[in-house]
Short mmCIF file of C-alpha atoms and ligand atoms in Angstrom, two decimals:
data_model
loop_
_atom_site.label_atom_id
_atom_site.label_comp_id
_atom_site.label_asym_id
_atom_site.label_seq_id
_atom_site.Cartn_x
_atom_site.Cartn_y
_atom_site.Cartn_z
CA UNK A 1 -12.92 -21.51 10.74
CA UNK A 2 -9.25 -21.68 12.36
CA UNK A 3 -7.34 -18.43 12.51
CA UNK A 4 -4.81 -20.50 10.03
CA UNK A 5 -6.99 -21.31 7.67
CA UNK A 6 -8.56 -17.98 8.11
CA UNK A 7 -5.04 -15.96 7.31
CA UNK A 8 -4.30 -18.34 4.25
CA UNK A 9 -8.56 -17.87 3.02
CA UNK A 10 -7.83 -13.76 2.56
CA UNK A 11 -4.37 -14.04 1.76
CA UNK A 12 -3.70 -11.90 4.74
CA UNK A 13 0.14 -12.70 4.68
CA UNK A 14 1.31 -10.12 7.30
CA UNK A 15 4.43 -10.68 9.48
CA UNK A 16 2.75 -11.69 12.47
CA UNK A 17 0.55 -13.87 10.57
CA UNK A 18 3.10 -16.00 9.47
CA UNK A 19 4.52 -15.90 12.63
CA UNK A 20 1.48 -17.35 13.93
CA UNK A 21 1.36 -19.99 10.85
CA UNK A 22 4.85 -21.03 11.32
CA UNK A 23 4.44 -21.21 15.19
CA UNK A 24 0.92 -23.37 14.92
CA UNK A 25 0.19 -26.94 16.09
CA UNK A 26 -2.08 -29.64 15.91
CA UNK A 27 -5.27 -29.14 13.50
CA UNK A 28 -4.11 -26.07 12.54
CA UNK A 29 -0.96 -27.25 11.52
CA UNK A 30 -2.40 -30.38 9.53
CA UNK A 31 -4.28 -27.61 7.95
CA UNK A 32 -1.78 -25.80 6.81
CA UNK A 33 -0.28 -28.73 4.69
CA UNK A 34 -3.45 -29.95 3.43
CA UNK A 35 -4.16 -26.32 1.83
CA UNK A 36 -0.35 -26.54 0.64
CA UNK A 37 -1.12 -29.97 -1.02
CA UNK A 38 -4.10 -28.58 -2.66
CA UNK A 39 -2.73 -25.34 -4.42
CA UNK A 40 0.39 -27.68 -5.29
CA UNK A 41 -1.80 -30.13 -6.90
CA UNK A 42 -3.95 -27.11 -8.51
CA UNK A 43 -1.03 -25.27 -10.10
CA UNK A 44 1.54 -27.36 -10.82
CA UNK A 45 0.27 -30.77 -10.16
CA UNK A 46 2.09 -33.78 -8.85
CA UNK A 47 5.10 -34.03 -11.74
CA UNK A 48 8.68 -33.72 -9.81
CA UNK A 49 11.52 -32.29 -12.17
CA UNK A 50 14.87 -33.88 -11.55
CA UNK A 51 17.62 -31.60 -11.78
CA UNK A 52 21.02 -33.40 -12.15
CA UNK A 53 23.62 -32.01 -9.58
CA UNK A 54 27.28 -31.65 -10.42
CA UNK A 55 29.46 -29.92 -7.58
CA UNK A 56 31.90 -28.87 -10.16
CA UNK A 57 34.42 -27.45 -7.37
CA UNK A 58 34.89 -27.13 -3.64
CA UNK A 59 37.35 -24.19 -4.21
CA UNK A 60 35.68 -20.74 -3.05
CA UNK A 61 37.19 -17.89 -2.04
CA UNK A 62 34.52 -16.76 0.51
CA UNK A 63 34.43 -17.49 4.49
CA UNK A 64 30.93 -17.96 5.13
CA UNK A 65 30.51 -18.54 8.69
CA UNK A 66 28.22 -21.52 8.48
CA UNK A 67 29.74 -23.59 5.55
CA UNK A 68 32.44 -26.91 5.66
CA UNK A 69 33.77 -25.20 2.34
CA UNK A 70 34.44 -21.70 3.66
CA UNK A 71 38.35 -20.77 2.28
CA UNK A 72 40.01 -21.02 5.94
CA UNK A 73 38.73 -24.37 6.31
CA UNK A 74 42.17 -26.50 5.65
CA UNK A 75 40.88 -29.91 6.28
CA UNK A 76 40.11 -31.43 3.33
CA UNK A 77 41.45 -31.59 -0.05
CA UNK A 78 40.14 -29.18 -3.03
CA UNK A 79 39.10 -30.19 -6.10
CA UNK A 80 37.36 -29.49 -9.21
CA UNK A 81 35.93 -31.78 -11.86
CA UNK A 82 37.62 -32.01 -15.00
CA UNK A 83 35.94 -30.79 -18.14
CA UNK A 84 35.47 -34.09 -19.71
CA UNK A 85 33.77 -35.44 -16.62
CA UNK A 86 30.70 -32.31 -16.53
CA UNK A 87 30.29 -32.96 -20.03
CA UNK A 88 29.77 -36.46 -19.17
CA UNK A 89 27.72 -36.32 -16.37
CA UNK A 90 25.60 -33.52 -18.39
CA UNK A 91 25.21 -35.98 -21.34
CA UNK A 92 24.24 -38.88 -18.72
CA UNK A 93 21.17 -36.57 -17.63
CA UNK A 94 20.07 -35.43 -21.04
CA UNK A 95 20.25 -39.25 -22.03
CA UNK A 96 18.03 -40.39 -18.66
CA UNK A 97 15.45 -37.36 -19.79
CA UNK A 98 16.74 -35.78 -16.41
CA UNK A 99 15.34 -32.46 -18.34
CA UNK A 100 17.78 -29.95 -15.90
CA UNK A 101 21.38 -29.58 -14.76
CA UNK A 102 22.58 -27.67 -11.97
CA UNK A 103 25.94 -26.87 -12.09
CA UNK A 104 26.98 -26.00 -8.02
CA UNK A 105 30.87 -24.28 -7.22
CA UNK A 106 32.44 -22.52 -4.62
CA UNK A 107 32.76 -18.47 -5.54
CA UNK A 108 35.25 -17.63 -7.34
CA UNK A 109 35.08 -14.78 -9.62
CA UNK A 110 38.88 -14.71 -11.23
CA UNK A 111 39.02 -14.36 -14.92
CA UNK A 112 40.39 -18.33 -15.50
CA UNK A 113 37.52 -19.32 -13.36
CA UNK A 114 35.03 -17.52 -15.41
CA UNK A 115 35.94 -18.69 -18.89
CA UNK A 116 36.15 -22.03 -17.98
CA UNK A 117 32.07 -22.03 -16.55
CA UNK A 118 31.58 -20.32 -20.43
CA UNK A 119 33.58 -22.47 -22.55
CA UNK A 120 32.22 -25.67 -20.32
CA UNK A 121 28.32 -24.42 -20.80
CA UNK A 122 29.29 -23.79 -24.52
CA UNK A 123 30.19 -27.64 -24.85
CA UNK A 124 27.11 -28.56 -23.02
CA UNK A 125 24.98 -27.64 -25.02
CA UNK A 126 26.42 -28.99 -28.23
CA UNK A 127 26.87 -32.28 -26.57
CA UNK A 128 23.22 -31.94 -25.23
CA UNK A 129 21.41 -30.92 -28.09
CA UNK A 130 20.50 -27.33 -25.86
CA UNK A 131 17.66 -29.97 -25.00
CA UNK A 132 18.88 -29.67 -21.32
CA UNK A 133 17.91 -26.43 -18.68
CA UNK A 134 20.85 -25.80 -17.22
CA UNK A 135 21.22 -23.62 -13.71
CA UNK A 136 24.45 -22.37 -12.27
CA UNK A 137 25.03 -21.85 -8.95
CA UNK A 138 27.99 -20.04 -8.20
CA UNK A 139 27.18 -17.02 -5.74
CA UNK A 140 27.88 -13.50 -6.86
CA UNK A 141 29.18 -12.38 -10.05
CA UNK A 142 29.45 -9.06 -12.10
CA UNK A 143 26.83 -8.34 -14.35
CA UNK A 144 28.93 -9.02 -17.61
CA UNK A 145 29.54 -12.38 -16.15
CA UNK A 146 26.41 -13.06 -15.66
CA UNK A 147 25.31 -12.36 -19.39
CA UNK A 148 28.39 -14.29 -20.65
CA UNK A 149 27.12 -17.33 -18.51
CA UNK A 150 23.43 -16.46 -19.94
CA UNK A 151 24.52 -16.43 -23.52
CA UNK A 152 27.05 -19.43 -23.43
CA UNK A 153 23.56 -21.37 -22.62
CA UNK A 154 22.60 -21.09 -18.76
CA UNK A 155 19.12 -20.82 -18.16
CA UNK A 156 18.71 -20.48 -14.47
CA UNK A 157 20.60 -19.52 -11.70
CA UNK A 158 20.74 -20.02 -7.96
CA UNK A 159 21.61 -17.67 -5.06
CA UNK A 160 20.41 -17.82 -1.96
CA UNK A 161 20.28 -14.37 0.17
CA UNK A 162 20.90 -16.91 2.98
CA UNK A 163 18.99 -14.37 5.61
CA UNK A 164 16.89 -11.72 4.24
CA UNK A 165 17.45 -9.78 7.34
CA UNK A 166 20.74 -7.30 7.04
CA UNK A 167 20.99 -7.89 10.67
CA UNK A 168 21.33 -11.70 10.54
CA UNK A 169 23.20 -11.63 7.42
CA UNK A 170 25.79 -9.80 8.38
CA UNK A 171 26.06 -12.26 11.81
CA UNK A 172 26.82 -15.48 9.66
CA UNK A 173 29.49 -13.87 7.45
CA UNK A 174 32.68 -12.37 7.85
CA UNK A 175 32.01 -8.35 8.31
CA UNK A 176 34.25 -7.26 4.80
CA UNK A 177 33.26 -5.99 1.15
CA UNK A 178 33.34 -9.73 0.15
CA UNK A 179 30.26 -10.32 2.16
CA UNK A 180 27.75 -7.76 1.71
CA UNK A 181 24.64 -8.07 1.70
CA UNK A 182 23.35 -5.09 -0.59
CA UNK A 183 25.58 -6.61 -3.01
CA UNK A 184 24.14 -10.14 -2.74
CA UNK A 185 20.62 -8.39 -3.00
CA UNK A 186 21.90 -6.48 -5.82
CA UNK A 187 23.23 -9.94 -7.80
CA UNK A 188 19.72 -11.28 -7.57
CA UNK A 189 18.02 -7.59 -9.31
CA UNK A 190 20.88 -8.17 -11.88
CA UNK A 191 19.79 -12.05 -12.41
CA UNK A 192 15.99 -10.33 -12.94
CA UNK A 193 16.89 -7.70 -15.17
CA UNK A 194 19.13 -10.49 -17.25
CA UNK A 195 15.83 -12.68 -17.65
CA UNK A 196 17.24 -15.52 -15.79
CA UNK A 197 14.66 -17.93 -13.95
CA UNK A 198 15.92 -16.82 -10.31
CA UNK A 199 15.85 -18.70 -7.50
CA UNK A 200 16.89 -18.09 -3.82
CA UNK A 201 16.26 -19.20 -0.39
CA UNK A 202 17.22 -19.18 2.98
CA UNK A 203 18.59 -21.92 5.68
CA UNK A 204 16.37 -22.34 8.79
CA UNK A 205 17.22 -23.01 12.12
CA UNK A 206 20.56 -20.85 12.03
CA UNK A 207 21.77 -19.24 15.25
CA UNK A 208 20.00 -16.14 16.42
CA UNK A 209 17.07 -16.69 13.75
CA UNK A 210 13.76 -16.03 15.26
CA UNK A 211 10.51 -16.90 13.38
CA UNK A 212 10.17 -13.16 12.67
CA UNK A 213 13.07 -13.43 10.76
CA UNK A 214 11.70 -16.83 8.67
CA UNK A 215 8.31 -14.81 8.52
CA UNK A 216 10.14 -12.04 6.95
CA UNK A 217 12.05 -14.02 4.40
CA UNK A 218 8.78 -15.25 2.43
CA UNK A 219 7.69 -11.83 2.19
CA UNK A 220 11.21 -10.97 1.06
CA UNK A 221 10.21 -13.92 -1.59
CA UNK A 222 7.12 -12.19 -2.52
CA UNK A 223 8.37 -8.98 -2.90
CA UNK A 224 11.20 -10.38 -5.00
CA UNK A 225 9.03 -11.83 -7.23
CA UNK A 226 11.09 -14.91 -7.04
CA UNK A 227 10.69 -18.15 -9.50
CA UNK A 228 12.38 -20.86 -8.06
CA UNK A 229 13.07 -21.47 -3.94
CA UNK A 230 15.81 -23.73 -2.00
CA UNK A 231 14.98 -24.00 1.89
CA UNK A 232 16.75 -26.60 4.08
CA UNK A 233 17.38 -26.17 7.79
CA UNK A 234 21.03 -25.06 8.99
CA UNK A 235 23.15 -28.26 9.81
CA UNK A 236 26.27 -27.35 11.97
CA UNK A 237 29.82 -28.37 10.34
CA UNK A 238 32.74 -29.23 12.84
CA UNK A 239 35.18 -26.83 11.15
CA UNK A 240 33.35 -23.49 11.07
CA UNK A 241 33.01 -20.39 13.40
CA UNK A 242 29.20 -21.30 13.82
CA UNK A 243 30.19 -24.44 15.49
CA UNK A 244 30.41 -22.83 18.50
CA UNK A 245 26.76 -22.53 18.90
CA UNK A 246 25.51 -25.76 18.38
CA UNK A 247 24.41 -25.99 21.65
CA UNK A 248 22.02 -23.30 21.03
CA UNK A 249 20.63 -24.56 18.17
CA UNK A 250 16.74 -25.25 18.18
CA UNK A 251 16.67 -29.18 17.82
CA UNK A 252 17.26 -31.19 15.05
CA UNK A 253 13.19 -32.38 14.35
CA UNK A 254 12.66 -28.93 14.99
CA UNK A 255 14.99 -27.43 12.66
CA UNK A 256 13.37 -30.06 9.57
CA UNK A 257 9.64 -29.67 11.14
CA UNK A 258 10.00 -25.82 10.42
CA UNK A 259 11.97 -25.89 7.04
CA UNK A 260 8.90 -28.26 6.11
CA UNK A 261 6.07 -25.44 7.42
CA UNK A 262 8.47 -22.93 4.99
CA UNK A 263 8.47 -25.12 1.66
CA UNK A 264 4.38 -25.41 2.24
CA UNK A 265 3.79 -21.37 3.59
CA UNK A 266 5.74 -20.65 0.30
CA UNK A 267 3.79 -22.49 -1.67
CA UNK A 268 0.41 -21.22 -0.45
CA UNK A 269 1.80 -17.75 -0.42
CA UNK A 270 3.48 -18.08 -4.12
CA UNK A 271 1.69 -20.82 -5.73
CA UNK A 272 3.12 -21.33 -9.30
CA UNK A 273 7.03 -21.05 -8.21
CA UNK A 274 9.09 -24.16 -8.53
CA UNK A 275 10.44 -25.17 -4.70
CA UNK A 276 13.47 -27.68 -4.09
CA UNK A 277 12.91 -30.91 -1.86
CA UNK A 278 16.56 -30.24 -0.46
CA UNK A 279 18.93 -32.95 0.31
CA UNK A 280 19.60 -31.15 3.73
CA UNK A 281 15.80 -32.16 4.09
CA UNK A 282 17.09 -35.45 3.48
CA UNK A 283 19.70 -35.07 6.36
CA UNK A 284 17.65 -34.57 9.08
CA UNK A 285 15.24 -36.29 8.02
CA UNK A 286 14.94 -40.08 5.96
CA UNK A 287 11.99 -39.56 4.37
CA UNK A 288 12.33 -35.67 4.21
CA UNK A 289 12.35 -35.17 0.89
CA UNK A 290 9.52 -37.38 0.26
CA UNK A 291 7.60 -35.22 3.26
CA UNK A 292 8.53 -31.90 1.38
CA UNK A 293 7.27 -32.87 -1.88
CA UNK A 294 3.64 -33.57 -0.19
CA UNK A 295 3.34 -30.16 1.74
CA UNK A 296 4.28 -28.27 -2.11
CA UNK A 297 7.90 -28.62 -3.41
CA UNK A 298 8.37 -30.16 -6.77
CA UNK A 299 11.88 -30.57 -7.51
CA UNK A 300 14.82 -32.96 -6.87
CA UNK A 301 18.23 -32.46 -7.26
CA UNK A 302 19.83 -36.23 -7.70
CA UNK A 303 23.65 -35.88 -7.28
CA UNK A 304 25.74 -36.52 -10.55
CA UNK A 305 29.26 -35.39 -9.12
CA UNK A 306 31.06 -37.99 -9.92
CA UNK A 307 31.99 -40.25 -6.33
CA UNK A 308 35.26 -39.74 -5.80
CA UNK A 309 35.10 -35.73 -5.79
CA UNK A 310 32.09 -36.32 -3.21
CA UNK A 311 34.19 -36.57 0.01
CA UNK A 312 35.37 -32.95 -0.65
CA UNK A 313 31.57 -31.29 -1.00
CA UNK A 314 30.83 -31.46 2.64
CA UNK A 315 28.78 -28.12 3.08
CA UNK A 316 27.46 -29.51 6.24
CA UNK A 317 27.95 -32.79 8.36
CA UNK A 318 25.57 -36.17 7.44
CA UNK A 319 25.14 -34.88 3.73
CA UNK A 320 23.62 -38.26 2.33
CA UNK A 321 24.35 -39.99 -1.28
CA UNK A 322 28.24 -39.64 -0.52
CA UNK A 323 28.99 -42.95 -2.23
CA UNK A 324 26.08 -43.87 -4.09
CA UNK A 325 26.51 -43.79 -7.93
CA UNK A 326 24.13 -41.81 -10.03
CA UNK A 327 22.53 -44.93 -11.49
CA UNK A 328 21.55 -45.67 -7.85
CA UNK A 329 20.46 -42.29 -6.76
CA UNK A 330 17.99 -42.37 -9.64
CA UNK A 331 15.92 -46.37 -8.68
CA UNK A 332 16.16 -44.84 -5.11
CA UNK A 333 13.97 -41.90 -5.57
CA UNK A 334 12.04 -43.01 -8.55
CA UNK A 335 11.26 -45.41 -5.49
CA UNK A 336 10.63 -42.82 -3.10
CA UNK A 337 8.80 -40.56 -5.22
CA UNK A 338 6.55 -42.88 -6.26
CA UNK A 339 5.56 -43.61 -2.61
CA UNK A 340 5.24 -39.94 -2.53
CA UNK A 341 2.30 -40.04 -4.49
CA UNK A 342 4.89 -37.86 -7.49
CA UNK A 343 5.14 -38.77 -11.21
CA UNK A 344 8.72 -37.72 -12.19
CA UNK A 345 8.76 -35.89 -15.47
CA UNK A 346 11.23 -37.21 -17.61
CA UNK A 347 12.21 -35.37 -20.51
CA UNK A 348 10.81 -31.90 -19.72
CA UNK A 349 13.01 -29.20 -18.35
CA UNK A 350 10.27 -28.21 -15.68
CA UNK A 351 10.66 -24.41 -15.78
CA UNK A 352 8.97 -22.44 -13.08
CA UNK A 353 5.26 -21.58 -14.45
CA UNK A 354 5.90 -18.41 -12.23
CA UNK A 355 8.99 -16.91 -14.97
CA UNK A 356 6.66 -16.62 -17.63
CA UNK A 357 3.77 -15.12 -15.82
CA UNK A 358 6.47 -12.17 -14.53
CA UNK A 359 8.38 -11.59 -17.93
CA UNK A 360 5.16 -12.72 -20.49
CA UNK A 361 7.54 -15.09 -22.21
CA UNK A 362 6.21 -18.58 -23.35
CA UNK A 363 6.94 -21.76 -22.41
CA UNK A 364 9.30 -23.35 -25.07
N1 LIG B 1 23.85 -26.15 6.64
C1 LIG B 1 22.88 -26.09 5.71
N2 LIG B 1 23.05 -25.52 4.51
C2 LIG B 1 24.25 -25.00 4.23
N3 LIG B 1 24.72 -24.36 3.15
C3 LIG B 1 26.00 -24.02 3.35
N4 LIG B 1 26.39 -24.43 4.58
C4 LIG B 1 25.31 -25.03 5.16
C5 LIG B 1 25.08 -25.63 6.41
N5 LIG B 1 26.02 -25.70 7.33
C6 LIG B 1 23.87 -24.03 2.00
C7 LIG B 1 23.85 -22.53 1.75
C8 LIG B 1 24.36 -22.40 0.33
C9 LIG B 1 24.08 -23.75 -0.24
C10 LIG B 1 24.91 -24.11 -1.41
O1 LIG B 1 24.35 -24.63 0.83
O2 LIG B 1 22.52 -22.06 1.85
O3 LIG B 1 23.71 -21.39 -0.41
FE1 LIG B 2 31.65 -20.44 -0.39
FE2 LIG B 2 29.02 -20.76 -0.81
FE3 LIG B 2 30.25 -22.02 1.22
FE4 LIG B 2 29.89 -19.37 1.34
S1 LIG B 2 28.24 -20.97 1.30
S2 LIG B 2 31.79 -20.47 1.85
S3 LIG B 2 30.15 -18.80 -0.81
S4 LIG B 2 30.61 -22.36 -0.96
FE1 LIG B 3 20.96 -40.91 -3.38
FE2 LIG B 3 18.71 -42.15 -2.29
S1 LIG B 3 18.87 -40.34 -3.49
S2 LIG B 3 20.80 -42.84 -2.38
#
């Protein structure tokens, strides 16, 4: 037997060992997706959940060092999308049996800011019947916030630590209370103790990231006792400080080959979680998605911000589906997901099998 398939056989998930899995080649590495396909198709089979994605503002008032939204960034127009136009875009998904919502904003934390996300949830769910899951992502917040959002109707909620190493962390942000990362860590605790289905995740092939520090971030999953992941590899954006580095960067195929090895290493390590095909997959990559959804992710995230808005949700440079309508995002991955070998699952909300193994809830 391989050493691989030997570490993933005994579950021997040590640091080095995933150094070694995320470093192999050749057999090994077709072995590694092939065991990913199998547990995927063993415990959660080959249904992809569509979660609609509405960027409901480009207004944050963090600096992040890697992101085309970052507050100092004075380039593009900011925007967020009226009330009337969520609500639509929500009621558009619930009537296409989308199942899920993600609702995606810069950070803000005023009090305006916050009432708004709890009055618009509020009206979600009596347009939507509360048939529709509904995730927020919309970085840190205080723990009352949080259980506002939770009891206005969110189910899920999104927040990527980004880096799980302190030491890496703290070189992509701004060094100031606004970006800590004990209090990231501590907003995803908070999110556990609320009973929210929590997902995080990391970007890969970021500037002074070493494959220690990618080994170290599933077993930060792991030990998190995470439901839901978001991986994508680290795209550089004209207008940031990280710029600067691009010529260090590892390559782009790289950069996507080694997101892919995360999405399947995460699956074999946590099995039942759900894991996001990510549209910066998609970027580096045309069939990307498709490819992630074979080595063990299981979710989609078609774009339902209305166009015009798009322009001004530039996270990162290439972002794809800037001017295709929703309507046409759906044929063209029903399309690709079918080649994929995926059924989509219309009308189910798709929650992560893994929440209701860690909180003995069950499913609705
Ligand atoms: N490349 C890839 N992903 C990025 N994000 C922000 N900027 C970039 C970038 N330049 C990701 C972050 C954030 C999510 C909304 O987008 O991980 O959590
Ligand atoms: Fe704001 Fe999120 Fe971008 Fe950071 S990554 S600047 S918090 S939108
Ligand atoms: Fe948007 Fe293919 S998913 S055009």
């Amino acid at each position: 037997m391989s050493r691989a398939l030997d570490i993933i056989k005994n579950e021997d998930f040590t640091s080095d060992n995933l150094v070694y899995l995320l470093s192999a080649e050749g057999d090994e590495r077709k072995q590694i997706y092939e065991k990913a396909a199998e547990i995927k198709d063993r415990y959660v089979g080959n249904k992809v959940y569509f979660r609609g994605l509405i960027e409901f503002s480009n207004i944050c008032a963090k600096n992040c060092f890697y992101c085309g939204i970052r507050r100092d960034n004075g380039t593009m127009e900011r925007y967020y999308v009226n009330r009337q136009e969520v609500i639509q875009a929500a009621e558009y998904a619930w009537k296409e049996g989308y199942g899920s919502i993600v609702i995606q904003s810069g950070e803000r934390t005023d009090k305006w800011f916050v009432d708004q996300i709890t009055e618009l949830l509020q009206q979600i769910e009596k347009a939507t019947n509360k048939e529709l899951g509904i995730t927020l992502s919309m970085g840190e917040q205080s723990e009352e916030t949080f259980s506002r959002w939770k009891e206005a109707g969110a189910d899920r909620y999104l927040l990527r630590i980004e880096a799980s190493s302190k030491e890496l962390y703290h070189k992509i942000h701004p060094n100031d209370k606004l970006h800590s990362y004990d209090k990231r860590l501590n907003a995803l605790k908070l999110l556990q103790k609320l009973d929210y289905q929590t997902g995080t995740g990391v970007m890969v092939g970021l500037p002074f990231q070493t494959l220690e520090h990618l080994a170290n971030d599933l077993l930060f999953f792991k030990n998190l006792d995470i439901d839901m992941a978001g991986m994508g590899p680290y795209i550089e954006h004209e207008q940031t400080p990280l710029y600067q580095y691009k010529d260090q960067l590892m390559p782009k195929k790289m950069r996507f080959e080694l997101s892919l090895r995360m999405v399947a290493l995460l699956r074999i390590m946590m099995k039942d979680v759900n894991i996001a095909a990510t549209t910066a997959m998609q970027t580096l990559d045309d069939m990307g998605r498709e490819k992630a959804l074979k080595v063990g992710a299981n979710v989609i995230m078609p774009n339902l911000t209305p166009v015009k808005y798009r322009e001004g949700y530039l996270l990162y440079e290439d972002k794809p589906c800037i001017d295709e309508e929703a309507e046409e995002c759906k044929s063209c991955l029903e399309a690709r997901i079918h080649l994929a070998g995926g059924e989509i699952a219309y009308n189910e909300q798709g929650n992560p099998k893994h929440y209701y193994k860690r909180t003995g809830k069950t499913d609705k």
